[in-house]
């Protein structure tokens, strides 16, 4: 039985309110496909019964499960490849040279899904930059979905998942196989810290980052939400730090403070430089002047060294 228009609109509004994800008109099939398994798992005879429960009780736990089911969790190892080539050839060598005595590298992967992106970065660093062995290398990976984060923390992937983008030598080197599944080795697993984070809620405890990956997630938001997230990412990036977006995403018309930069076939967006006063130079947004990027407490009570 097709979902009723009123129920479809209820789910759309719930998901928009909780996550800013826009479910467009005509996506009834998507709601039906995603929520049918949840209704069955929760003991409801139909999606209609599940939504009736939401309407009458306003259960925050059940609402959270609905939002979790409605998020898109598409990911693969070394997805689109070009950003990883840019890291290997240009960006990481440049950051190593620039760091001086600080010897700390902070990377944030937003909307990390089941973890392929942060694990790809960790493997790249391990394989190509042995000079980082005595550095504090912090890779924080966040997602709105508790289900995806649980999977990511396990570091376990099936054969189809490791076949998508992961070179065979890296699979053999960085994974162990048991019962038909592949598990990330402990040295790589320890390089990544997974946290739950909703991009439209306050961001607590993110470190100042050299690199931010926020790929293929802005496409699900409206323009105002995209603009807000891009501006807040600038407060997390170090001066002249780099942001990678998805191939169909851009800062154009949303936040003109970023400088579009290309490295061969990779496109990324560089944050403004700091001025002599230590604040970040940005174009005026209504009230003019330079604005300082606020300090935030670190997520890491004990940073993870690459040699761990």
mmCIF file of C-alpha atoms in Angstrom:
data_model
loop_
_atom_site.group_PDB
_atom_site.id
_atom_site.type_symbol
_atom_site.label_atom_id
_atom_site.label_comp_id
_atom_site.label_asym_id
_atom_site.label_seq_id
_atom_site.Cartn_x
_atom_site.Cartn_y
_atom_site.Cartn_z
ATOM 1 C CA UNK A 1 0.000 0.000 0.000
ATOM 2 C CA UNK A 2 1.440 3.391 -1.045
ATOM 3 C CA UNK A 3 2.214 5.907 1.678
ATOM 4 C CA UNK A 4 -0.503 8.534 2.165
ATOM 5 C CA UNK A 5 0.321 12.112 1.164
ATOM 6 C CA UNK A 6 -0.146 13.373 4.733
ATOM 7 C CA UNK A 7 2.206 10.716 6.110
ATOM 8 C CA UNK A 8 4.785 11.435 3.412
ATOM 9 C CA UNK A 9 4.726 15.156 4.241
ATOM 10 C CA UNK A 10 4.987 14.378 7.958
ATOM 11 C CA UNK A 11 8.171 12.369 7.368
ATOM 12 C CA UNK A 12 9.590 15.063 5.078
ATOM 13 C CA UNK A 13 9.042 17.739 7.734
ATOM 14 C CA UNK A 14 10.425 15.545 10.522
ATOM 15 C CA UNK A 15 13.624 14.801 8.598
ATOM 16 C CA UNK A 16 14.026 18.440 7.523
ATOM 17 C CA UNK A 17 13.603 19.674 11.090
ATOM 18 C CA UNK A 18 16.017 17.135 12.553
ATOM 19 C CA UNK A 19 18.741 17.086 9.903
ATOM 20 C CA UNK A 20 18.011 19.769 7.229
ATOM 21 C CA UNK A 21 17.953 16.970 4.655
ATOM 22 C CA UNK A 22 15.484 17.874 1.908
ATOM 23 C CA UNK A 23 13.286 15.031 0.636
ATOM 24 C CA UNK A 24 11.873 16.320 -2.607
ATOM 25 C CA UNK A 25 8.362 15.826 -3.974
ATOM 26 C CA UNK A 26 7.838 12.521 -5.695
ATOM 27 C CA UNK A 27 10.161 10.613 -3.342
ATOM 28 C CA UNK A 28 7.399 8.555 -1.745
ATOM 29 C CA UNK A 29 9.093 5.384 -2.959
ATOM 30 C CA UNK A 30 12.244 6.357 -1.052
ATOM 31 C CA UNK A 31 10.368 6.831 2.214
ATOM 32 C CA UNK A 32 8.517 3.544 1.710
ATOM 33 C CA UNK A 33 11.724 1.627 0.930
ATOM 34 C CA UNK A 34 13.662 3.075 3.865
ATOM 35 C CA UNK A 35 10.932 2.910 6.521
ATOM 36 C CA UNK A 36 9.365 -0.488 5.739
ATOM 37 C CA UNK A 37 12.259 -2.412 7.379
ATOM 38 C CA UNK A 38 12.158 -0.074 10.405
ATOM 39 C CA UNK A 39 8.406 -0.568 10.853
ATOM 40 C CA UNK A 40 8.881 -4.335 10.814
ATOM 41 C CA UNK A 41 11.846 -4.186 13.196
ATOM 42 C CA UNK A 42 9.892 -2.022 15.655
ATOM 43 C CA UNK A 43 6.882 -4.365 15.602
ATOM 44 C CA UNK A 44 4.480 -2.267 13.531
ATOM 45 C CA UNK A 45 2.229 -3.861 10.935
ATOM 46 C CA UNK A 46 2.833 -1.017 8.455
ATOM 47 C CA UNK A 47 4.583 2.301 7.888
ATOM 48 C CA UNK A 48 1.212 3.933 8.564
ATOM 49 C CA UNK A 49 1.191 2.488 12.090
ATOM 50 C CA UNK A 50 4.758 3.636 12.701
ATOM 51 C CA UNK A 51 3.906 7.205 11.659
ATOM 52 C CA UNK A 52 0.740 7.157 13.755
ATOM 53 C CA UNK A 53 2.900 6.284 16.764
ATOM 54 C CA UNK A 54 5.210 9.188 15.974
ATOM 55 C CA UNK A 55 2.279 11.581 15.666
ATOM 56 C CA UNK A 56 0.699 10.550 18.975
ATOM 57 C CA UNK A 57 3.763 10.106 21.196
ATOM 58 C CA UNK A 58 6.476 12.274 19.634
ATOM 59 C CA UNK A 59 9.003 9.625 20.692
ATOM 60 C CA UNK A 60 12.447 11.182 20.242
ATOM 61 C CA UNK A 61 14.015 7.726 20.096
ATOM 62 C CA UNK A 62 11.723 6.607 17.286
ATOM 63 C CA UNK A 63 12.182 9.935 15.491
ATOM 64 C CA UNK A 64 15.948 9.405 15.653
ATOM 65 C CA UNK A 65 15.586 5.966 14.082
ATOM 66 C CA UNK A 66 13.464 7.387 11.261
ATOM 67 C CA UNK A 67 16.052 10.083 10.525
ATOM 68 C CA UNK A 68 18.799 7.461 10.679
ATOM 69 C CA UNK A 69 16.985 5.319 8.103
ATOM 70 C CA UNK A 70 16.387 8.289 5.811
ATOM 71 C CA UNK A 71 20.046 9.339 5.571
ATOM 72 C CA UNK A 72 21.937 8.299 2.443
ATOM 73 C CA UNK A 73 25.066 6.291 3.257
ATOM 74 C CA UNK A 74 26.878 5.873 -0.041
ATOM 75 C CA UNK A 75 30.638 5.514 0.317
ATOM 76 C CA UNK A 76 33.655 3.700 -1.102
ATOM 77 C CA UNK A 77 37.395 3.512 -0.598
ATOM 78 C CA UNK A 78 39.401 6.259 -2.372
ATOM 79 C CA UNK A 79 36.170 7.623 -3.825
ATOM 80 C CA UNK A 80 36.763 9.779 -6.930
ATOM 81 C CA UNK A 81 40.535 9.205 -6.420
ATOM 82 C CA UNK A 82 41.667 12.722 -7.471
ATOM 83 C CA UNK A 83 41.473 14.263 -3.956
ATOM 84 C CA UNK A 84 43.670 11.451 -2.654
ATOM 85 C CA UNK A 85 46.183 12.035 -5.460
ATOM 86 C CA UNK A 86 46.278 15.700 -4.428
ATOM 87 C CA UNK A 87 46.920 14.712 -0.804
ATOM 88 C CA UNK A 88 49.758 12.382 -1.767
ATOM 89 C CA UNK A 89 51.468 14.565 -4.358
ATOM 90 C CA UNK A 90 51.001 18.098 -3.042
ATOM 91 C CA UNK A 91 48.960 18.835 0.066
ATOM 92 C CA UNK A 92 50.499 16.508 2.662
ATOM 93 C CA UNK A 93 54.099 17.305 1.581
ATOM 94 C CA UNK A 94 53.214 21.010 1.793
ATOM 95 C CA UNK A 95 51.667 20.662 5.235
ATOM 96 C CA UNK A 96 54.674 18.698 6.489
ATOM 97 C CA UNK A 97 57.004 21.439 5.291
ATOM 98 C CA UNK A 98 54.812 24.173 6.771
ATOM 99 C CA UNK A 99 54.234 22.595 10.187
ATOM 100 C CA UNK A 100 57.709 23.236 11.625
ATOM 101 C CA UNK A 101 58.036 22.265 15.268
ATOM 102 C CA UNK A 102 54.283 21.807 15.746
ATOM 103 C CA UNK A 103 54.328 18.346 14.078
ATOM 104 C CA UNK A 104 50.560 17.928 14.310
ATOM 105 C CA UNK A 105 48.165 17.105 11.490
ATOM 106 C CA UNK A 106 44.398 17.410 12.047
ATOM 107 C CA UNK A 107 41.918 16.093 9.488
ATOM 108 C CA UNK A 108 38.117 16.078 9.769
ATOM 109 C CA UNK A 109 35.934 13.804 7.625
ATOM 110 C CA UNK A 110 32.341 15.046 7.930
ATOM 111 C CA UNK A 111 29.482 12.713 6.973
ATOM 112 C CA UNK A 112 31.883 9.757 7.031
ATOM 113 C CA UNK A 113 29.195 7.077 6.616
ATOM 114 C CA UNK A 114 30.684 3.595 7.238
ATOM 115 C CA UNK A 115 34.266 4.864 7.377
ATOM 116 C CA UNK A 116 35.817 4.207 3.977
ATOM 117 C CA UNK A 117 36.966 7.812 3.503
ATOM 118 C CA UNK A 118 38.862 8.286 6.807
ATOM 119 C CA UNK A 119 40.379 4.804 6.520
ATOM 120 C CA UNK A 120 41.527 5.645 2.976
ATOM 121 C CA UNK A 121 43.261 8.759 4.297
ATOM 122 C CA UNK A 122 44.857 6.817 7.159
ATOM 123 C CA UNK A 123 46.221 4.161 4.785
ATOM 124 C CA UNK A 124 47.564 6.809 2.417
ATOM 125 C CA UNK A 125 49.414 8.548 5.243
ATOM 126 C CA UNK A 126 50.788 5.280 6.579
ATOM 127 C CA UNK A 127 52.042 4.101 3.179
ATOM 128 C CA UNK A 128 53.496 7.292 1.741
ATOM 129 C CA UNK A 129 54.642 9.473 4.637
ATOM 130 C CA UNK A 130 56.842 7.574 7.120
ATOM 131 C CA UNK A 131 58.137 10.957 8.334
ATOM 132 C CA UNK A 132 54.775 11.350 10.086
ATOM 133 C CA UNK A 133 55.536 8.437 12.402
ATOM 134 C CA UNK A 134 56.592 10.806 15.173
ATOM 135 C CA UNK A 135 53.771 13.291 14.603
ATOM 136 C CA UNK A 136 50.400 13.599 16.260
ATOM 137 C CA UNK A 137 48.092 12.601 13.392
ATOM 138 C CA UNK A 138 44.441 13.127 14.313
ATOM 139 C CA UNK A 139 41.699 11.992 11.938
ATOM 140 C CA UNK A 140 38.248 12.714 13.332
ATOM 141 C CA UNK A 141 35.328 11.234 11.406
ATOM 142 C CA UNK A 142 31.748 12.247 12.152
ATOM 143 C CA UNK A 143 28.282 11.284 10.990
ATOM 144 C CA UNK A 144 24.674 11.859 11.998
ATOM 145 C CA UNK A 145 23.876 8.143 11.863
ATOM 146 C CA UNK A 146 24.611 6.040 14.978
ATOM 147 C CA UNK A 147 24.122 2.922 12.849
ATOM 148 C CA UNK A 148 26.830 3.945 10.391
ATOM 149 C CA UNK A 149 29.196 5.007 13.163
ATOM 150 C CA UNK A 150 28.851 1.626 14.860
ATOM 151 C CA UNK A 151 29.790 -0.047 11.581
ATOM 152 C CA UNK A 152 32.695 2.336 11.019
ATOM 153 C CA UNK A 153 34.134 1.771 14.495
ATOM 154 C CA UNK A 154 34.162 -1.972 13.876
ATOM 155 C CA UNK A 155 36.338 -1.523 10.779
ATOM 156 C CA UNK A 156 34.645 -4.531 9.177
ATOM 157 C CA UNK A 157 33.701 -4.605 5.484
ATOM 158 C CA UNK A 158 32.325 -7.246 3.137
ATOM 159 C CA UNK A 159 33.909 -8.367 -0.112
ATOM 160 C CA UNK A 160 31.819 -6.068 -2.288
ATOM 161 C CA UNK A 161 32.803 -3.046 -0.185
ATOM 162 C CA UNK A 162 36.545 -3.718 -0.313
ATOM 163 C CA UNK A 163 36.306 -4.375 -4.055
ATOM 164 C CA UNK A 164 35.069 -0.794 -4.538
ATOM 165 C CA UNK A 165 38.156 1.365 -4.922
ATOM 166 C CA UNK A 166 40.601 -0.453 -2.643
ATOM 167 C CA UNK A 167 43.761 -1.678 -4.438
ATOM 168 C CA UNK A 168 44.556 -5.329 -3.779
ATOM 169 C CA UNK A 169 48.014 -4.650 -2.252
ATOM 170 C CA UNK A 170 46.473 -2.259 0.286
ATOM 171 C CA UNK A 171 43.761 -4.778 1.126
ATOM 172 C CA UNK A 172 46.348 -7.452 1.893
ATOM 173 C CA UNK A 173 48.578 -5.039 3.812
ATOM 174 C CA UNK A 174 45.998 -3.246 5.956
ATOM 175 C CA UNK A 175 43.188 -5.798 6.459
ATOM 176 C CA UNK A 176 42.756 -9.249 7.927
ATOM 177 C CA UNK A 177 40.148 -11.713 6.659
ATOM 178 C CA UNK A 178 37.862 -13.876 8.787
ATOM 179 C CA UNK A 179 34.560 -15.579 7.982
ATOM 180 C CA UNK A 180 34.387 -13.925 4.577
ATOM 181 C CA UNK A 181 34.724 -10.395 5.985
ATOM 182 C CA UNK A 182 37.667 -7.980 6.020
ATOM 183 C CA UNK A 183 38.719 -6.069 9.148
ATOM 184 C CA UNK A 184 40.954 -2.996 9.211
ATOM 185 C CA UNK A 185 44.191 -3.685 11.067
ATOM 186 C CA UNK A 186 44.539 -2.132 14.491
ATOM 187 C CA UNK A 187 47.249 0.399 13.570
ATOM 188 C CA UNK A 188 44.952 1.973 10.959
ATOM 189 C CA UNK A 189 41.834 1.678 13.135
ATOM 190 C CA UNK A 190 43.545 3.601 15.943
ATOM 191 C CA UNK A 191 44.327 6.529 13.666
ATOM 192 C CA UNK A 192 40.626 7.440 13.338
ATOM 193 C CA UNK A 193 38.301 8.766 16.054
ATOM 194 C CA UNK A 194 34.593 8.402 15.217
ATOM 195 C CA UNK A 195 32.035 10.806 16.716
ATOM 196 C CA UNK A 196 28.335 11.481 16.250
ATOM 197 C CA UNK A 197 27.739 14.966 14.865
ATOM 198 C CA UNK A 198 24.745 16.629 13.220
ATOM 199 C CA UNK A 199 25.965 19.316 10.817
ATOM 200 C CA UNK A 200 23.023 21.630 11.576
ATOM 201 C CA UNK A 201 23.521 21.449 15.349
ATOM 202 C CA UNK A 202 26.375 23.060 17.361
ATOM 203 C CA UNK A 203 29.805 21.555 16.671
ATOM 204 C CA UNK A 204 31.487 20.862 19.984
ATOM 205 C CA UNK A 205 35.149 20.036 20.434
ATOM 206 C CA UNK A 206 36.388 19.933 16.853
ATOM 207 C CA UNK A 207 40.130 20.686 16.597
ATOM 208 C CA UNK A 208 41.588 23.332 14.307
ATOM 209 C CA UNK A 209 41.986 21.385 11.076
ATOM 210 C CA UNK A 210 44.503 21.402 8.258
ATOM 211 C CA UNK A 211 42.084 19.521 6.002
ATOM 212 C CA UNK A 212 38.319 19.039 5.992
ATOM 213 C CA UNK A 213 36.512 16.510 3.807
ATOM 214 C CA UNK A 214 32.792 17.291 3.530
ATOM 215 C CA UNK A 215 31.978 15.503 0.300
ATOM 216 C CA UNK A 216 28.617 14.660 -1.224
ATOM 217 C CA UNK A 217 26.562 15.885 1.721
ATOM 218 C CA UNK A 218 25.778 19.547 0.914
ATOM 219 C CA UNK A 219 23.713 18.330 -2.052
ATOM 220 C CA UNK A 220 21.007 17.228 0.404
ATOM 221 C CA UNK A 221 20.566 20.708 1.929
ATOM 222 C CA UNK A 222 18.935 23.950 0.824
ATOM 223 C CA UNK A 223 21.079 26.974 -0.075
ATOM 224 C CA UNK A 224 20.796 28.680 3.323
ATOM 225 C CA UNK A 225 21.938 25.547 5.144
ATOM 226 C CA UNK A 226 24.824 25.021 2.716
ATOM 227 C CA UNK A 227 25.979 28.595 3.269
ATOM 228 C CA UNK A 228 25.802 28.265 7.052
ATOM 229 C CA UNK A 229 27.784 25.013 7.069
ATOM 230 C CA UNK A 230 30.482 26.422 4.780
ATOM 231 C CA UNK A 231 30.902 29.478 7.005
ATOM 232 C CA UNK A 232 31.169 27.314 10.109
ATOM 233 C CA UNK A 233 33.731 25.055 8.437
ATOM 234 C CA UNK A 234 35.909 28.168 8.045
ATOM 235 C CA UNK A 235 35.940 28.540 11.849
ATOM 236 C CA UNK A 236 37.262 24.975 12.102
ATOM 237 C CA UNK A 237 39.898 25.261 9.367
ATOM 238 C CA UNK A 238 43.317 26.681 10.138
ATOM 239 C CA UNK A 239 44.245 29.748 8.064
ATOM 240 C CA UNK A 240 44.849 28.588 4.484
ATOM 241 C CA UNK A 241 43.534 25.118 5.354
ATOM 242 C CA UNK A 242 41.808 23.086 2.645
ATOM 243 C CA UNK A 243 38.216 21.933 2.184
ATOM 244 C CA UNK A 244 37.252 19.132 -0.199
ATOM 245 C CA UNK A 245 33.656 19.000 -1.431
ATOM 246 C CA UNK A 246 31.932 16.495 -3.713
ATOM 247 C CA UNK A 247 32.219 16.729 -7.482
ATOM 248 C CA UNK A 248 28.742 18.289 -7.786
ATOM 249 C CA UNK A 249 29.311 20.760 -4.927
ATOM 250 C CA UNK A 250 30.879 24.222 -4.790
ATOM 251 C CA UNK A 251 31.210 27.278 -2.570
ATOM 252 C CA UNK A 252 30.174 29.508 -5.493
ATOM 253 C CA UNK A 253 27.384 31.868 -4.459
ATOM 254 C CA UNK A 254 27.354 30.402 -0.954
ATOM 255 C CA UNK A 255 30.589 31.581 0.672
ATOM 256 C CA UNK A 256 32.993 33.717 -1.347
ATOM 257 C CA UNK A 257 35.676 33.716 1.364
ATOM 258 C CA UNK A 258 37.110 30.458 0.025
ATOM 259 C CA UNK A 259 39.671 30.417 -2.765
ATOM 260 C CA UNK A 260 39.014 27.735 -5.386
ATOM 261 C CA UNK A 261 42.228 25.802 -5.962
ATOM 262 C CA UNK A 262 43.045 22.966 -8.353
ATOM 263 C CA UNK A 263 45.705 20.276 -8.128
ATOM 264 C CA UNK A 264 45.744 18.538 -11.496
ATOM 265 C CA UNK A 265 42.198 17.072 -11.645
ATOM 266 C CA UNK A 266 41.337 17.683 -7.991
ATOM 267 C CA UNK A 267 39.380 20.766 -6.906
ATOM 268 C CA UNK A 268 39.434 22.054 -3.345
ATOM 269 C CA UNK A 269 38.691 25.282 -1.487
ATOM 270 C CA UNK A 270 41.262 27.128 0.596
ATOM 271 C CA UNK A 271 40.369 29.120 3.691
ATOM 272 C CA UNK A 272 41.549 32.734 4.022
ATOM 273 C CA UNK A 273 45.007 33.519 5.391
ATOM 274 C CA UNK A 274 45.543 35.052 8.825
ATOM 275 C CA UNK A 275 46.609 38.693 8.989
ATOM 276 C CA UNK A 276 49.308 40.166 11.213
ATOM 277 C CA UNK A 277 46.876 40.390 14.124
ATOM 278 C CA UNK A 278 46.189 36.661 13.938
ATOM 279 C CA UNK A 279 42.596 37.016 12.759
ATOM 280 C CA UNK A 280 41.297 35.614 9.497
ATOM 281 C CA UNK A 281 40.687 37.951 6.570
ATOM 282 C CA UNK A 282 37.255 37.362 5.064
ATOM 283 C CA UNK A 283 34.936 39.411 2.862
ATOM 284 C CA UNK A 284 32.361 41.420 4.777
ATOM 285 C CA UNK A 285 28.995 39.750 5.371
ATOM 286 C CA UNK A 286 26.797 42.729 6.132
ATOM 287 C CA UNK A 287 28.762 44.235 9.039
ATOM 288 C CA UNK A 288 32.255 44.379 7.523
ATOM 289 C CA UNK A 289 35.659 43.813 9.047
ATOM 290 C CA UNK A 290 37.834 40.784 9.720
ATOM 291 C CA UNK A 291 36.556 38.098 11.992
ATOM 292 C CA UNK A 292 38.558 35.802 14.225
ATOM 293 C CA UNK A 293 37.999 32.064 14.072
ATOM 294 C CA UNK A 294 36.939 31.117 17.614
ATOM 295 C CA UNK A 295 39.030 28.647 19.591
ATOM 296 C CA UNK A 296 37.407 25.307 20.339
ATOM 297 C CA UNK A 297 38.394 22.619 22.831
ATOM 298 C CA UNK A 298 39.982 19.551 21.271
ATOM 299 C CA UNK A 299 38.070 16.306 20.799
ATOM 300 C CA UNK A 300 41.261 14.464 21.635
ATOM 301 C CA UNK A 301 42.345 13.990 25.223
ATOM 302 C CA UNK A 302 45.171 11.772 23.986
ATOM 303 C CA UNK A 303 46.208 12.369 20.369
ATOM 304 C CA UNK A 304 47.147 9.286 18.395
ATOM 305 C CA UNK A 305 50.689 9.109 17.026
ATOM 306 C CA UNK A 306 51.170 7.373 13.662
ATOM 307 C CA UNK A 307 53.731 5.071 15.217
ATOM 308 C CA UNK A 308 51.191 3.726 17.747
#
